Structure formats: structure tokens, C-alpha cells
GROMACS .gro file of C-alpha atoms in nm:
model
  199
    1MET     CA    1   5.586  -0.395  -5.312
    2THR     CA    2   5.214  -0.404  -5.229
    3LEU     CA    3   5.084  -0.729  -5.082
    4THR     CA    4   4.752  -0.884  -5.174
    5ARG     CA    5   4.496  -0.942  -4.899
    6ARG     CA    6   4.588  -1.313  -4.876
    7GLN     CA    7   4.964  -1.240  -4.875
    8GLN     CA    8   4.909  -0.989  -4.594
    9GLN     CA    9   4.707  -1.251  -4.406
   10VAL     CA   10   4.991  -1.505  -4.435
   11TYR     CA   11   5.248  -1.249  -4.321
   12GLU     CA   12   5.036  -1.127  -4.028
   13TYR     CA   13   4.983  -1.488  -3.916
   14LEU     CA   14   5.360  -1.543  -3.911
   15VAL     CA   15   5.419  -1.219  -3.718
   16ASP     CA   16   5.139  -1.277  -3.467
   17ASN     CA   17   5.249  -1.634  -3.394
   18ALA     CA   18   5.627  -1.594  -3.417
   19ASP     CA   19   5.675  -1.650  -3.043
   20HIS     CA   20   5.464  -1.967  -3.045
   21PHE     CA   21   5.654  -2.163  -3.310
   22ASP     CA   22   5.901  -2.423  -3.178
   23HIS     CA   23   6.041  -2.436  -3.533
   24PRO     CA   24   5.966  -2.244  -3.854
   25PRO     CA   25   5.624  -2.360  -3.982
   26THR     CA   26   5.603  -2.588  -4.283
   27HIS     CA   27   5.377  -2.516  -4.579
   28ASP     CA   28   5.139  -2.791  -4.463
   29GLU     CA   29   5.117  -2.633  -4.117
   30LEU     CA   30   5.047  -2.292  -4.271
   31CYS     CA   31   4.779  -2.434  -4.502
   32LYS     CA   32   4.605  -2.593  -4.205
   33ALA     CA   33   4.630  -2.283  -3.988
   34LEU     CA   34   4.504  -2.048  -4.262
   35GLY     CA   35   4.235  -2.282  -4.397
   36LEU     CA   36   4.397  -2.318  -4.741
   37SER     CA   37   4.332  -2.634  -4.940
   38SER     CA   38   4.606  -2.583  -5.201
   39ARG     CA   39   4.977  -2.589  -5.122
   40GLY     CA   40   5.032  -2.446  -5.471
   41SER     CA   41   4.846  -2.123  -5.396
   42LEU     CA   42   5.024  -2.091  -5.060
   43HIS     CA   43   5.359  -2.138  -5.237
   44LYS     CA   44   5.276  -1.840  -5.465
   45HIS     CA   45   5.195  -1.626  -5.161
   46ILE     CA   46   5.518  -1.735  -4.991
   47GLN     CA   47   5.722  -1.652  -5.303
   48ALA     CA   48   5.569  -1.303  -5.308
   49LEU     CA   49   5.666  -1.255  -4.943
   50VAL     CA   50   6.020  -1.379  -5.019
   51GLN     CA   51   6.047  -1.129  -5.308
   52ALA     CA   52   5.925  -0.854  -5.075
   53GLY     CA   53   6.205  -0.942  -4.833
   54LEU     CA   54   5.965  -1.029  -4.551
   55VAL     CA   55   6.033  -1.402  -4.519
   56GLU     CA   56   6.300  -1.650  -4.622
   57PRO     CA   57   6.280  -2.024  -4.691
   58MET     CA   58   6.463  -2.269  -4.469
   59ASP     CA   59   6.739  -2.451  -4.662
   60GLY     CA   60   6.575  -2.352  -4.990
   61SER     CA   61   6.306  -2.617  -4.942
   62HIS     CA   62   5.941  -2.646  -4.845
   63ARG     CA   63   6.038  -2.753  -4.494
   64GLY     CA   64   5.964  -2.417  -4.346
   65ILE     CA   65   5.988  -2.040  -4.368
   66ARG     CA   66   6.095  -1.776  -4.120
   67LEU     CA   67   6.049  -1.404  -4.088
   68VAL     CA   68   6.325  -1.173  -4.202
   69GLU     CA   69   6.411  -0.928  -3.927
   70GLN     CA   70   6.308  -0.582  -4.042
   71PRO     CA   71   6.523  -0.276  -3.968
   72ALA     CA   72   6.383  -0.051  -3.698
   73ALA     CA   73   6.177   0.228  -3.848
   74GLU     CA   74   6.307   0.578  -3.798
   75ASN     CA   75   6.107   0.765  -3.534
   76ALA     CA   76   5.941   0.441  -3.418
   77ILE     CA   77   5.857   0.483  -3.051
   78PRO     CA   78   5.701   0.239  -2.804
   79LEU     CA   79   5.327   0.193  -2.771
   80LEU     CA   80   5.284   0.134  -2.398
   81GLY     CA   81   4.914   0.053  -2.385
   82ARG     CA   82   4.579   0.222  -2.329
   83ILE     CA   83   4.513   0.524  -2.110
   84ALA     CA   84   4.180   0.651  -1.982
   85ALA     CA   85   4.044   0.983  -2.091
   86GLY     CA   86   3.739   0.929  -1.874
   87ARG     CA   87   3.847   0.767  -1.549
   88PRO     CA   88   4.190   0.644  -1.440
   89ILE     CA   89   4.290   0.299  -1.560
   90GLU     CA   90   4.628   0.132  -1.583
   91ALA     CA   91   4.840   0.162  -1.892
   92VAL     CA   92   4.924  -0.192  -2.000
   93PRO     CA   93   5.273  -0.251  -2.145
   94GLN     CA   94   5.267  -0.389  -2.501
   95PRO     CA   95   5.572  -0.484  -2.707
   96GLU     CA   96   5.483  -0.269  -3.008
   97THR     CA   97   5.613   0.046  -3.173
   98LEU     CA   98   5.447   0.311  -3.388
   99GLN     CA   99   5.603   0.532  -3.654
  100VAL     CA  100   5.564   0.896  -3.551
  101PRO     CA  101   5.642   1.207  -3.760
  102GLU     CA  102   5.948   1.388  -3.631
  103GLU     CA  103   5.756   1.712  -3.575
  104LEU     CA  104   5.539   1.537  -3.313
  105LEU     CA  105   5.836   1.426  -3.104
  106GLY     CA  106   5.960   1.617  -2.802
  107ARG     CA  107   6.318   1.691  -2.708
  108GLY     CA  108   6.326   1.403  -2.462
  109ALA     CA  109   6.223   1.037  -2.482
  110CYS     CA  110   5.871   0.981  -2.611
  111TYR     CA  111   5.612   0.706  -2.608
  112VAL     CA  112   5.262   0.645  -2.743
  113LEU     CA  113   4.939   0.559  -2.560
  114GLN     CA  114   4.601   0.474  -2.706
  115VAL     CA  115   4.315   0.677  -2.563
  116SER     CA  116   4.014   0.507  -2.407
  117GLY     CA  117   3.711   0.722  -2.329
  118ASP     CA  118   3.582   1.065  -2.426
  119SER     CA  119   3.662   1.299  -2.139
  120MET     CA  120   3.913   1.489  -2.357
  121CYS     CA  121   3.688   1.513  -2.663
  122GLU     CA  122   3.655   1.893  -2.648
  123ALA     CA  123   4.035   1.912  -2.681
  124GLY     CA  124   4.006   1.707  -3.002
  125ILE     CA  125   4.125   1.384  -2.836
  126LEU     CA  126   3.882   1.103  -2.918
  127ASP     CA  127   3.836   0.744  -2.808
  128GLY     CA  128   4.080   0.524  -3.002
  129ASP     CA  129   4.325   0.805  -3.084
  130TYR     CA  130   4.697   0.760  -3.023
  131VAL     CA  131   4.868   1.032  -2.820
  132VAL     CA  132   5.241   1.105  -2.840
  133ILE     CA  133   5.378   1.175  -2.493
  134GLU     CA  134   5.712   1.332  -2.404
  135GLN     CA  135   5.842   1.167  -2.091
  136ARG     CA  136   5.867   1.437  -1.822
  137ASP     CA  137   5.806   1.465  -1.449
  138SER     CA  138   5.690   1.829  -1.452
  139ALA     CA  139   5.447   2.039  -1.653
  140ARG     CA  140   5.315   2.394  -1.684
  141ASN     CA  141   4.961   2.470  -1.582
  142GLY     CA  142   4.725   2.413  -1.873
  143GLU     CA  143   4.929   2.137  -2.035
  144ILE     CA  144   4.770   1.798  -2.101
  145VAL     CA  145   4.959   1.537  -1.904
  146VAL     CA  146   4.980   1.168  -1.831
  147ALA     CA  147   4.928   1.154  -1.455
  148LEU     CA  148   4.982   0.860  -1.223
  149VAL     CA  149   4.717   0.892  -0.952
  150ASN     CA  150   4.766   0.741  -0.607
  151HIS     CA  151   5.051   0.526  -0.742
  152GLU     CA  152   4.804   0.290  -0.907
  153ALA     CA  153   4.618   0.435  -1.206
  154VAL     CA  154   4.708   0.649  -1.507
  155THR     CA  155   4.492   0.915  -1.673
  156LEU     CA  156   4.517   1.182  -1.943
  157LYS     CA  157   4.399   1.526  -1.827
  158ARG     CA  158   4.476   1.899  -1.837
  159ILE     CA  159   4.669   1.990  -1.523
  160GLU     CA  160   4.626   2.281  -1.284
  161GLN     CA  161   4.874   2.301  -0.995
  162GLN     CA  162   4.772   2.512  -0.696
  163PRO     CA  163   4.927   2.544  -0.348
  164GLY     CA  164   4.821   2.231  -0.163
  165ARG     CA  165   4.635   2.060  -0.444
  166VAL     CA  166   4.650   1.943  -0.806
  167ILE     CA  167   4.341   1.955  -1.024
  168LEU     CA  168   4.305   1.729  -1.327
  169HIS     CA  169   4.057   1.881  -1.572
  170PRO     CA  170   3.867   1.684  -1.836
  171ALA     CA  171   3.785   1.852  -2.167
  172ASN     CA  172   3.421   1.748  -2.161
  173ALA     CA  173   3.151   1.972  -2.015
  174ALA     CA  174   2.959   1.669  -1.889
  175MET     CA  175   3.243   1.566  -1.657
  176GLU     CA  176   3.386   1.719  -1.343
  177ALA     CA  177   3.747   1.798  -1.257
  178MET     CA  178   3.928   1.581  -1.003
  179ALA     CA  179   4.130   1.736  -0.718
  180TYR     CA  180   4.413   1.558  -0.537
  181SER     CA  181   4.686   1.640  -0.291
  182PRO     CA  182   5.017   1.708  -0.468
  183ASP     CA  183   5.178   1.389  -0.339
  184ALA     CA  184   4.895   1.182  -0.493
  185VAL     CA  185   4.973   1.292  -0.850
  186GLN     CA  186   5.292   1.205  -1.034
  187ILE     CA  187   5.340   1.355  -1.381
  188GLN     CA  188   5.473   1.094  -1.624
  189GLY     CA  189   5.467   1.291  -1.946
  190VAL     CA  190   5.323   1.580  -2.146
  191LEU     CA  191   5.116   1.558  -2.464
  192ARG     CA  192   5.315   1.639  -2.780
  193GLY     CA  193   5.091   1.519  -3.060
  194LEU     CA  194   4.806   1.300  -3.172
  195LEU     CA  195   4.768   1.025  -3.430
  196ARG     CA  196   4.431   0.909  -3.562
  197ARG     CA  197   4.359   0.599  -3.766
  198TYR     CA  198   4.057   0.630  -3.992
  199PRO     CA  199   3.846   0.322  -4.086
   0.00000   0.00000   0.00000
């Protein structure tokens, strides 16, 4: 069922704060947290969430509600953080998953990173996009890879491997390629697909 804006707000509050509750929140606590003056209107929102199978009441009373554990979505893969498409920055682990179409998945394990920066814009990869990465430790020349540089920073670039050096190419004419010794670059995955969220 489709949730109203207020029902979605109640549900998102419960999800976002699930780890902070010592006990399931009461209706009074939810009213205070969400700025609602009427317990009656909150009760209607809660009933809609119960009917949608997203929450359940505690002991059938107004004493509290808790989230119903949702089944894992098929093709949901981990979102591991943000990756630079301009200069190397660290990918920050985040306990989230994203649903990805099967045709974008590789043969091996995959993960998702959100792109930060515009150095891959001429390859159609824009700031804020989500890239689907197949976890691999090798790549063919010309593939777009997630590269760990100097064991400390991660970047998304097109790779060129030459004897004695590895060149990471941006896809932006205003930026220059970066050259490293082979032992300074560790391939962590290869681009398989791209997801874009429109406003």
C-alpha cells in the first residue's frame, strides 16, 4: 500500500532511530518527537503502518510499537559509502543496501558506491550517481575500476597498466591522469553499472 507523507515520516523516524530506543517508543514519545499535538491522528498513522505490515503494536496496547523485520530484497547489495571521481578519498562503510537490477550485477560479489565529484563526467558518471562494482582484484586496460591508492585512499578511474607503472585516467578533459608504481595501486573492483536518482 502507498503511505501518505505523514505516515512515511513516522516510519522513517522509527527506522532512523531504531538503534537509539531502549524500549519501543510509546505514542506520547512519538507525538513529542514528531511535533504532533494529537494522539488520535498519530494512532491513525500507526494503524496504517500496521496494516502495511511495517510495524506492530506491543501487547495490543498504546504502550509502544516496534518495526516488523522486512525480508531482504532480492538483488539488494551493500552500499559501502562515497568514492571520489575527482581526487582520492576514503570510502566510508555504511550499513545500507540498495536494490540493483540483475542485469547490472557481475558474476562475482558486488557492492555499490556513491560518486563524489565530476572527473568521470565524460563517461556519463555524475556527482551523486551510484555505481555498481563487481569485486575483483584485476582488470583489463580501459576498464573503469575502484582503485586503492597508496593503501589509504580510494578512487574511481579508467585504468591503464603499463610495464612499471599504472595510470588512472579521469574522464574529464579539464583533469590530468595520475601515474603510480604498480605496487601503489590495488584494484578493488570493476564498474558493472550505474544507478541515478532523479529529484
